[in-house]
Amino acid sequence: MELFRRSPLTLFSSIAIAIVAGWFAGASVAQADAIGKIKLPPGFKAELVHEVPAETEGSWVALTPDDKGRLIASDQHGSLYRITPSPIGGDSSQTKVEKLKTQIGMAQGLLFHEGKLYVVMNGDIGGFSSGLYRLSDTNKDDQFDRIEQLRVFEGAGEHGPHGIVLGPDGKSLYIVCGNHTGAPLFSSSAVPARWREDQLLPLITDPNGHAAAIRAPGGWFAKMDLNGENLEMFSIGYRNAYDLAFNDAGDLFTFDSDMEWDVGAPWYRPTRICHVASGSDFGWRTGNSVWPTYYIDTVPAVADAGPGSPTGVVFGKGAKFPEKYQKALFAADWSYGNIYVVNLTPSGSSYTGEIERFANAMPLGVTDMVVLPKDGALYFAVGGRKSESALYRIVYNGKDVPADAPKLEIVADSDPQRVFGSGAPAPPAPEAHAIRVALEKLNRPAGPAAINDIWPHLGSSDRFIKNVARTALEHQPFALWRAKALAETNVDAQLNALAAFARAADASQQQAWLAALTAIKFPELSTQQKLDYLRVASLGVMRLDPFQPASREKLIAALNPYFPADNHFVNRDLGNLLLRLRAPNVVPRMLTLMENAATTEDAIDFAVSLSAAQEGWTTADRIRLLDWFERAAHVGGGHSFFGYLVSARDRYIANIPATDRPPIAERISKPLMQQTVAIDTANRPLVKEWTLEEVNDLVANDKSPRNFENGRKMFSAAGCYNCHRVAGAGSSIGPDLTGLGGRFGAADIMRSIVDPSHTISDQYQQMVFETNGRMIVGRISNINNDAMMVSTNMLDPKKTETIKRDELDDQYPSDVSMMPTGLLNTLTAEEILDLTAFLRSGGKPEHELFKAGK
């Protein structure tokens, strides 16, 4: 369970929702007082079911219903408890709680099925250690008297073994474990058991040591039978997903965590909702080696949720809620006390998602949720890390819903195009779903006939179909499809087949693979095809080792003339590959890209890569990179961000030959020192102090096609890239703005820029904390027992203040946004219009706003 988070910045906030205040005021506050502060949509209400006494019942983090309308809960560090809830509308004093008479506990996953309780234990109690246990009541006295250990897990703690759920067939169990849990002994694997780091250049591990020794598969999902046998590795490449849930179509979903210490780095990924497809690898790797979502051998998330700490997930089926909620995925966020509703829309063979904030109980940390069939309420626990704990439920009365009730706040939504790449058009969703499910059944050796079933889908534009076609192909004997892969002429199918080839073959097949790859004309490819080509080429260079000199020269000849390209991600992947191949004249070209990068994150991409280059340097070029590191010392980020820069610079200096050191000896002898963090905006003169009325008039009266490239430049000039991401470029300190234009009109966007404090989302709102005569402004980033940590600088999330609960005099929402005002004042009217069009387009140059006659 991931329970430590950062404090982010807001730029273009949307709908204001009040932040809960007062929970920490005084030495103790009754949980009943928190009921009125839990924010819910009209027609819903929250009820306190049980206030958990910390001294005797601990802090609850896992829930499951039994077959008698009761709940079973687990203390994170202790025992199991059985709860008979009070009737809907009843007082919490009517709830009955009993400690179960069993030595098993410390569960972060619970499942009751056919009279037996399955427990995923996370830690050691007495002679029992982390693993999957099954508890049975053999003498029918309503107590579990038999303990069976079905599985041993090598891991414990907040990145250890987590959730468990019954499979759609009723005969299988699915389990999720965090990335500090070793891969188990498995009978089979839907994921081709060839996982590696697949990092072209030497990785840099977390400077603070987190997960430094962890390698693939990272966090994983497994399937097994009800006896814990026939374990199949189902999906890998997660960081620390805590829970899992199936929808009615039999598809599995989770809510995966981020690595908040990496905020500001280009490899940082926000928390995200994932469709856990058979055989998939979601690309978490340690340190700076996290895979981009566009790689041909991974798949994208359903939606990125932004800052948070993912915990429980459950579908609303069985809840006595409106139909919309019965079909939706509920996802809990510990750090900000949120319960999200994820509205899933079929998109090809997978889904896109719109994430709405359904409930907010800040600063109560939501840990787990279940729907209790007996009464149709959604029950949720708060607690974790020995913090104050309680059990609540949400019920729907269907009455007090005004006709003009506002929509829920949309936290994030996904671009439908994210699940599609280049290739043959995908079939409609129902047909595409059926194709994917059929292909998933081939994620095992299936004989020669399977290859004919797989092959037509290798070139699909549907990312999930394309991915499972490749994984299914890898499961078949290489000798049966080797020649077919080399002879394929459809570019998309050929690239996917050659990716499988590189992963399944050995160095003896290097020349045949390379001949097929280099026969493809790189400059004639689309951007996505170029990215696919470069990933395939990289896989071959890494896996068909040793890479022969003749092969190296042939691949350099095929690619070196086209660097740099006109896309950052192509340049990043192409530059890294050329550095690995030791191609001539790469360093100065990459330095120029670094110095002219649109965003700090883009520049970091090139600087970190250059730090691994040992050849091709002049003294002048060495000084250019050293100068960049000095400038980067003013950039803020997560707890490990600056350490990564130091590690990259140290690596670079360590590789400088003694003969090259004298001219720069003084420079490289001094350590890199972190400087004051500030928003880095272009040094531009004041144009005028634009008013909201003026900029709205500009946008409303504009009829001209706008300039995409200039809009992108203005997004950088105004400092927006320092905190926000559009179309994959930029920072993740604040919300991703890619979908902004689809949710808000131009007037709303302009107001959020000119008057950022007008409306502030609770997800990014600061709090004012009064303690011992001081006022501290920031966001709660961690709660642990009787203390909380407050992050006080959005650009430097690691900067925190600790406040003891009994020393907190008052807390209340700040009415001042963390976003600075006046960001448009250095822009001309034309530049403002281009910036607005860029935001409304979601970073898509093909948008109608950039076309004549719009």
XYZ file of N, CA and C in Angstrom, residues 6 121 173 197 205 209 248 278 287 339 356 484 486 589 612 652 663 760 777:
57
model
N 2.890 13.602 -2.445
C 3.434 14.923 -2.634
C 2.342 15.975 -2.622
N -1.701 -12.303 3.638
C -1.011 -11.761 4.808
C 0.259 -11.051 4.376
N -8.533 -17.673 -8.485
C -8.185 -16.525 -7.667
C -7.191 -15.661 -8.434
N 15.128 -5.512 -18.128
C 15.009 -4.060 -17.969
C 14.845 -3.393 -19.334
N 19.766 4.391 -10.708
C 18.794 3.989 -9.700
C 18.438 5.172 -8.814
N 17.791 5.418 -2.841
C 17.846 3.992 -2.608
C 16.549 3.232 -2.751
N -18.277 -6.597 -15.636
C -19.202 -7.630 -16.110
C -18.698 -8.334 -17.362
N -4.382 -9.911 -20.097
C -3.539 -11.093 -20.064
C -2.271 -10.888 -20.884
N 14.290 3.061 -11.102
C 15.058 4.263 -11.414
C 14.538 5.004 -12.622
N -12.668 9.223 -3.086
C -13.192 8.050 -3.775
C -13.600 8.531 -5.158
N -14.178 10.881 -12.222
C -14.892 11.917 -11.479
C -14.648 11.736 -9.987
N 8.252 -16.564 -41.437
C 7.074 -15.745 -41.708
C 7.297 -14.300 -41.242
N 10.207 -12.770 -41.058
C 11.185 -12.144 -41.949
C 10.586 -11.794 -43.304
N 24.896 17.075 -31.721
C 23.492 17.184 -32.135
C 22.556 17.056 -30.930
N 25.910 9.416 -20.181
C 26.422 8.056 -20.379
C 27.357 7.953 -21.572
N 28.831 11.288 -15.641
C 29.485 11.944 -16.771
C 30.947 12.289 -16.437
N 41.464 21.263 -18.832
C 40.757 22.525 -19.091
C 39.503 22.733 -18.235
N -10.648 26.736 -7.269
C -9.500 25.887 -6.996
C -10.001 24.495 -6.672
N 1.347 27.031 5.181
C 0.476 26.873 4.019
C 1.039 25.760 3.140
